[in-house]
């Protein structure tokens, strides 16, 4: 059974007007070319492993997140799975992953 948030995401994905408002990175057309890029945040380096929305009630379906696997595993918070949703997999299942708003990361 879909949650209300999943229904909102589904409606958003089907709305062609949203693509005009968010042409670069948007749930209906996440820029998958970002996957594999090295990124930096607070002098920490990581690799983009996921681009898209997250399944959290407090998040807007238009909020785009990057799943990052950090070079320094102590920087991460999880292995790519959060609240039962697998967004990506980290190397050796280490807790070296983070989900960050795309607007907060230097690519």
CSV table of N, CA and C in Angstrom, one decimal:
chain,number,residue,atom,x,y,z
A,1,UNK,N,0.8,-1.2,0.0
A,1,UNK,CA,0.0,0.0,0.0
A,1,UNK,C,0.9,1.2,0.0
A,2,UNK,N,0.6,2.2,-0.9
A,2,UNK,CA,1.4,3.4,-1.0
A,2,UNK,C,1.1,4.3,0.2
A,3,UNK,N,2.2,5.0,0.6
A,3,UNK,CA,2.0,6.1,1.6
A,3,UNK,C,1.6,7.3,0.9
A,4,UNK,N,1.1,8.3,1.7
A,4,UNK,CA,0.8,9.6,1.1
A,4,UNK,C,1.9,10.2,0.4
A,5,UNK,N,3.1,10.1,1.0
A,5,UNK,CA,4.3,10.7,0.3
A,5,UNK,C,4.6,10.0,-1.0
A,6,UNK,N,4.5,8.7,-1.1
A,6,UNK,CA,4.7,8.0,-2.4
A,6,UNK,C,3.7,8.4,-3.4
A,7,UNK,N,2.4,8.7,-3.0
A,7,UNK,CA,1.4,9.2,-3.9
A,7,UNK,C,1.8,10.5,-4.4
A,8,UNK,N,2.3,11.4,-3.6
A,8,UNK,CA,2.7,12.7,-4.0
A,8,UNK,C,3.8,12.6,-5.0
A,9,UNK,N,4.8,11.8,-4.7
A,9,UNK,CA,5.9,11.6,-5.6
A,9,UNK,C,5.4,11.1,-7.0
A,10,UNK,N,4.5,10.1,-7.0
A,10,UNK,CA,4.0,9.6,-8.2
A,10,UNK,C,3.3,10.7,-9.0
A,11,UNK,N,2.4,11.5,-8.3
A,11,UNK,CA,1.8,12.6,-9.0
A,11,UNK,C,2.8,13.6,-9.6
A,12,UNK,N,3.8,13.9,-8.8
A,12,UNK,CA,4.8,14.8,-9.3
A,12,UNK,C,5.5,14.3,-10.5
A,13,UNK,N,5.8,13.0,-10.5
A,13,UNK,CA,6.5,12.4,-11.7
A,13,UNK,C,5.7,12.5,-12.9
A,14,UNK,N,4.4,12.5,-12.8
A,14,UNK,CA,3.5,12.5,-14.0
A,14,UNK,C,3.1,13.9,-14.4
A,15,UNK,N,3.6,14.9,-13.7
A,15,UNK,CA,3.2,16.3,-14.0
A,15,UNK,C,4.2,17.0,-14.9
A,16,UNK,N,3.9,17.1,-16.2
A,16,UNK,CA,4.9,17.7,-17.2
A,16,UNK,C,5.3,19.1,-16.9
A,17,UNK,N,4.4,19.9,-16.2
A,17,UNK,CA,4.8,21.3,-15.9
A,17,UNK,C,6.0,21.4,-14.9
A,18,UNK,N,6.1,20.4,-14.1
A,18,UNK,CA,7.2,20.4,-13.1
A,18,UNK,C,8.6,20.4,-13.8
A,19,UNK,N,8.7,19.6,-14.9
A,19,UNK,CA,9.9,19.6,-15.7
A,19,UNK,C,10.4,21.0,-16.1
A,20,UNK,N,9.4,21.8,-16.4
A,20,UNK,CA,9.7,23.2,-16.8
A,20,UNK,C,10.3,24.0,-15.7
A,21,UNK,N,9.8,23.7,-14.5
A,21,UNK,CA,10.2,24.5,-13.3
A,21,UNK,C,11.6,24.0,-12.8
A,22,UNK,N,11.9,22.7,-12.9
A,22,UNK,CA,13.1,22.1,-12.4
A,22,UNK,C,13.8,21.3,-13.5
A,23,UNK,N,14.4,22.0,-14.5
A,23,UNK,CA,14.9,21.2,-15.6
A,23,UNK,C,16.1,20.4,-15.4
A,24,UNK,N,17.0,20.7,-14.4
A,24,UNK,CA,18.3,20.1,-14.3
A,24,UNK,C,18.2,18.8,-13.5
A,25,UNK,N,17.9,18.9,-12.2
A,25,UNK,CA,17.8,17.7,-11.3
A,25,UNK,C,16.4,17.7,-10.7
A,26,UNK,N,15.6,16.8,-11.1
A,26,UNK,CA,14.2,16.8,-10.7
A,26,UNK,C,13.8,15.3,-10.6
A,27,UNK,N,12.9,15.0,-9.7
A,27,UNK,CA,12.5,13.6,-9.6
A,27,UNK,C,12.0,12.9,-10.9
A,28,UNK,N,11.4,13.7,-11.8
A,28,UNK,CA,10.9,13.1,-13.0
A,28,UNK,C,12.0,12.9,-14.0
A,29,UNK,N,13.2,13.6,-13.8
A,29,UNK,CA,14.3,13.4,-14.7
A,29,UNK,C,15.6,13.7,-14.0
A,30,UNK,N,15.9,12.9,-12.9
A,30,UNK,CA,17.1,13.1,-12.2
A,30,UNK,C,18.3,13.0,-13.1
A,31,UNK,N,19.3,13.8,-13.0
A,31,UNK,CA,20.5,13.8,-13.8
A,31,UNK,C,21.4,12.6,-13.4
A,32,UNK,N,21.2,11.5,-14.0
A,32,UNK,CA,21.9,10.3,-13.7
A,32,UNK,C,23.4,10.4,-14.1
A,33,UNK,N,23.7,11.4,-14.9
A,33,UNK,CA,25.1,11.5,-15.3
A,33,UNK,C,26.0,11.9,-14.1
A,34,UNK,N,25.3,12.4,-13.0
A,34,UNK,CA,26.1,12.7,-11.8
A,34,UNK,C,26.6,11.5,-11.1
A,35,UNK,N,26.0,10.3,-11.3
A,35,UNK,CA,26.4,9.1,-10.6
A,35,UNK,C,27.9,8.8,-11.1
A,36,UNK,N,28.7,8.6,-10.1
A,36,UNK,CA,30.1,8.3,-10.3
A,36,UNK,C,31.0,9.5,-10.2
A,37,UNK,N,30.4,10.7,-10.1
A,37,UNK,CA,31.3,11.9,-10.0
A,37,UNK,C,31.8,12.0,-8.6
A,38,UNK,N,33.0,12.6,-8.5
A,38,UNK,CA,33.6,12.9,-7.1
A,38,UNK,C,33.0,14.2,-6.7
A,39,UNK,N,32.6,14.3,-5.4
A,39,UNK,CA,32.1,15.5,-4.9
A,39,UNK,C,32.8,15.9,-3.6
A,40,UNK,N,32.7,17.1,-3.1
A,40,UNK,CA,33.3,17.6,-1.9
A,40,UNK,C,32.3,18.3,-1.0
A,41,UNK,N,32.4,18.1,0.2
A,41,UNK,CA,31.7,18.8,1.2
A,41,UNK,C,32.5,18.9,2.5
A,42,UNK,N,32.8,20.1,2.9
A,42,UNK,CA,33.6,20.3,4.2
A,42,UNK,C,34.9,19.6,4.1
A,43,UNK,N,35.6,19.7,3.0
A,43,UNK,CA,36.9,19.1,2.8
A,43,UNK,C,36.9,17.5,2.8
A,44,UNK,N,35.7,16.9,2.7
A,44,UNK,CA,35.5,15.5,2.6
A,44,UNK,C,35.2,15.1,1.1
A,45,UNK,N,35.8,14.1,0.6
A,45,UNK,CA,35.6,13.7,-0.8
A,45,UNK,C,34.7,12.4,-0.8
A,46,UNK,N,33.8,12.3,-1.7
A,46,UNK,CA,33.0,11.1,-1.9
A,46,UNK,C,32.6,10.9,-3.4
A,47,UNK,N,31.9,9.8,-3.6
A,47,UNK,CA,31.4,9.5,-5.0
A,47,UNK,C,29.9,9.5,-4.9
A,48,UNK,N,29.3,10.1,-5.9
A,48,UNK,CA,27.8,10.1,-6.1
A,48,UNK,C,27.4,8.7,-6.5
A,49,UNK,N,26.4,8.1,-5.7
A,49,UNK,CA,25.9,6.8,-6.0
A,49,UNK,C,24.4,6.8,-6.3
A,50,UNK,N,23.7,7.9,-5.9
A,50,UNK,CA,22.3,8.0,-6.1
A,50,UNK,C,21.9,9.4,-6.3
A,51,UNK,N,20.9,9.6,-7.2
A,51,UNK,CA,20.4,11.0,-7.5
A,51,UNK,C,18.9,10.8,-7.5
A,52,UNK,N,18.2,11.6,-6.6
A,52,UNK,CA,16.7,11.5,-6.7
A,52,UNK,C,16.1,11.9,-5.3
A,53,UNK,N,14.8,11.7,-5.2
A,53,UNK,CA,14.1,12.0,-4.0
A,53,UNK,C,14.3,11.0,-2.9
A,54,UNK,N,13.9,11.3,-1.7
A,54,UNK,CA,14.0,10.3,-0.6
A,54,UNK,C,12.6,10.1,0.0
A,55,UNK,N,12.4,9.0,0.6
A,55,UNK,CA,11.1,8.7,1.2
A,55,UNK,C,11.0,9.1,2.6
A,56,UNK,N,10.8,10.3,2.8
A,56,UNK,CA,10.6,10.9,4.2
A,56,UNK,C,9.4,11.8,4.2
A,57,UNK,N,8.5,11.7,5.1
A,57,UNK,CA,7.3,12.5,5.2
A,57,UNK,C,7.6,14.0,5.2
A,58,UNK,N,8.6,14.4,5.9
A,58,UNK,CA,8.9,15.8,6.0
A,58,UNK,C,9.5,16.4,4.7
A,59,UNK,N,9.9,15.6,3.8
A,59,UNK,CA,10.6,16.1,2.6
A,59,UNK,C,9.6,16.3,1.5
A,60,UNK,N,9.8,17.4,0.7
A,60,UNK,CA,9.0,17.6,-0.5
A,60,UNK,C,9.4,16.7,-1.6
A,61,UNK,N,8.5,16.2,-2.4
A,61,UNK,CA,8.8,15.3,-3.5
A,61,UNK,C,9.7,15.9,-4.5
A,62,UNK,N,9.8,17.3,-4.5
A,62,UNK,CA,10.7,17.9,-5.4
A,62,UNK,C,12.1,18.1,-4.9
A,63,UNK,N,12.4,17.8,-3.6
A,63,UNK,CA,13.7,17.8,-3.0
A,63,UNK,C,14.6,16.7,-3.6
A,64,UNK,N,15.7,17.1,-4.2
A,64,UNK,CA,16.6,16.1,-4.8
A,64,UNK,C,17.8,15.9,-3.9
A,65,UNK,N,18.1,14.6,-3.7
A,65,UNK,CA,19.2,14.3,-2.8
A,65,UNK,C,20.3,13.5,-3.6
A,66,UNK,N,21.5,13.6,-3.1
A,66,UNK,CA,22.6,12.8,-3.7
A,66,UNK,C,23.0,11.8,-2.6
A,67,UNK,N,23.1,10.5,-3.0
A,67,UNK,CA,23.6,9.5,-2.2
A,67,UNK,C,25.1,9.4,-2.4
A,68,UNK,N,25.8,9.7,-1.3
A,68,UNK,CA,27.3,9.8,-1.4
A,68,UNK,C,28.0,8.7,-0.6
A,69,UNK,N,29.0,8.0,-1.2
A,69,UNK,CA,29.8,7.1,-0.5
A,69,UNK,C,31.1,7.9,-0.3
A,70,UNK,N,31.5,8.1,1.0
A,70,UNK,CA,32.6,8.9,1.4
A,70,UNK,C,33.9,8.0,1.3
A,71,UNK,N,35.0,8.7,0.9
A,71,UNK,CA,36.3,8.0,0.9
A,71,UNK,C,36.7,7.6,2.4
A,72,UNK,N,36.4,8.5,3.3
A,72,UNK,CA,36.6,8.2,4.7
A,72,UNK,C,35.3,7.6,5.3
A,73,UNK,N,35.3,6.3,5.6
A,73,UNK,CA,34.1,5.7,6.0
A,73,UNK,C,33.5,6.2,7.3
A,74,UNK,N,34.3,6.9,8.1
A,74,UNK,CA,33.8,7.4,9.4
A,74,UNK,C,32.9,8.7,9.1
A,75,UNK,N,33.0,9.2,7.9
A,75,UNK,CA,32.2,10.4,7.6
A,75,UNK,C,30.7,10.0,7.3
A,76,UNK,N,30.4,8.7,7.0
A,76,UNK,CA,29.1,8.3,6.6
A,76,UNK,C,28.2,8.0,7.8
A,77,UNK,N,26.9,7.7,7.5
A,77,UNK,CA,25.9,7.4,8.5
A,77,UNK,C,25.2,6.1,8.3
A,78,UNK,N,25.3,5.6,7.1
A,78,UNK,CA,24.6,4.3,6.7
A,78,UNK,C,25.3,3.7,5.5
A,79,UNK,N,24.7,2.5,5.1
A,79,UNK,CA,25.3,1.8,4.0
A,79,UNK,C,24.5,2.0,2.7
A,80,UNK,N,23.7,3.0,2.7
A,80,UNK,CA,22.9,3.3,1.5
A,80,UNK,C,21.5,3.0,1.7
A,81,UNK,N,21.1,2.3,2.8
A,81,UNK,CA,19.8,1.9,3.1
A,81,UNK,C,19.3,2.8,4.3
A,82,UNK,N,18.2,3.5,4.1
A,82,UNK,CA,17.7,4.4,5.1
A,82,UNK,C,16.2,4.1,5.3
A,83,UNK,N,15.8,3.8,6.5
A,83,UNK,CA,14.4,3.5,6.9
A,83,UNK,C,13.8,2.5,6.0
A,84,UNK,N,14.6,1.5,5.6
A,84,UNK,CA,14.1,0.3,4.8
A,84,UNK,C,14.1,0.5,3.3
A,85,UNK,N,14.5,1.7,2.9
A,85,UNK,CA,14.7,2.0,1.4
A,85,UNK,C,16.1,1.9,1.1
A,86,UNK,N,16.5,1.1,0.1
A,86,UNK,CA,17.8,1.0,-0.4
A,86,UNK,C,18.0,2.0,-1.6
A,87,UNK,N,18.8,3.0,-1.3
A,87,UNK,CA,19.0,4.0,-2.4
A,87,UNK,C,20.3,3.7,-3.2
A,88,UNK,N,21.3,3.1,-2.5
A,88,UNK,CA,22.5,2.6,-3.1
A,88,UNK,C,23.2,1.7,-2.2
A,89,UNK,N,24.3,1.1,-2.6
A,89,UNK,CA,25.1,0.2,-1.8
A,89,UNK,C,26.5,0.7,-1.7
A,90,UNK,N,27.0,0.7,-0.4
A,90,UNK,CA,28.4,1.1,-0.2
A,90,UNK,C,29.3,-0.1,-0.4
A,91,UNK,N,30.5,0.2,-0.6
A,91,UNK,CA,31.5,-0.9,-0.7
A,91,UNK,C,31.6,-1.7,0.6
A,92,UNK,N,31.6,-3.0,0.5
A,92,UNK,CA,31.7,-3.9,1.6
A,92,UNK,C,30.6,-3.6,2.7
A,93,UNK,N,29.5,-3.0,2.3
A,93,UNK,CA,28.4,-2.7,3.2
A,93,UNK,C,28.8,-1.8,4.4
A,94,UNK,N,29.8,-1.0,4.2
A,94,UNK,CA,30.3,-0.2,5.3
A,94,UNK,C,29.3,1.0,5.5
A,95,UNK,N,29.3,1.5,6.7
A,95,UNK,CA,28.4,2.7,7.0
A,95,UNK,C,29.1,4.0,6.5
A,96,UNK,N,29.5,4.0,5.2
A,96,UNK,CA,30.2,5.2,4.6
A,96,UNK,C,29.4,6.0,3.7
A,97,UNK,N,28.0,5.9,3.9
A,97,UNK,CA,27.1,6.6,3.0
A,97,UNK,C,26.4,7.7,3.7
A,98,UNK,N,26.0,8.7,2.9
A,98,UNK,CA,25.1,9.8,3.3
A,98,UNK,C,24.2,10.2,2.2
A,99,UNK,N,23.0,10.7,2.6
A,99,UNK,CA,22.1,11.3,1.7
A,99,UNK,C,22.1,12.8,1.9
A,100,UNK,N,22.4,13.6,1.0
A,100,UNK,CA,22.6,15.1,1.1
A,100,UNK,C,21.8,15.8,0.1
A,101,UNK,N,21.2,16.9,0.4
A,101,UNK,CA,20.5,17.7,-0.6
A,101,UNK,C,21.5,18.1,-1.7
A,102,UNK,N,21.1,18.0,-2.9
A,102,UNK,CA,22.0,18.3,-4.0
A,102,UNK,C,22.5,19.7,-4.0
A,103,UNK,N,21.7,20.6,-3.5
A,103,UNK,CA,22.1,22.0,-3.4
A,103,UNK,C,23.3,22.2,-2.4
A,104,UNK,N,23.6,21.3,-1.5
A,104,UNK,CA,24.6,21.5,-0.5
A,104,UNK,C,25.9,20.9,-0.9
A,105,UNK,N,26.0,20.3,-2.1
A,105,UNK,CA,27.2,19.6,-2.5
A,105,UNK,C,27.9,20.3,-3.6
A,106,UNK,N,29.3,20.4,-3.5
A,106,UNK,CA,30.1,20.9,-4.6
A,106,UNK,C,30.5,19.8,-5.6
A,107,UNK,N,30.1,19.9,-6.8
A,107,UNK,CA,30.4,18.9,-7.8
A,107,UNK,C,31.4,19.4,-8.8
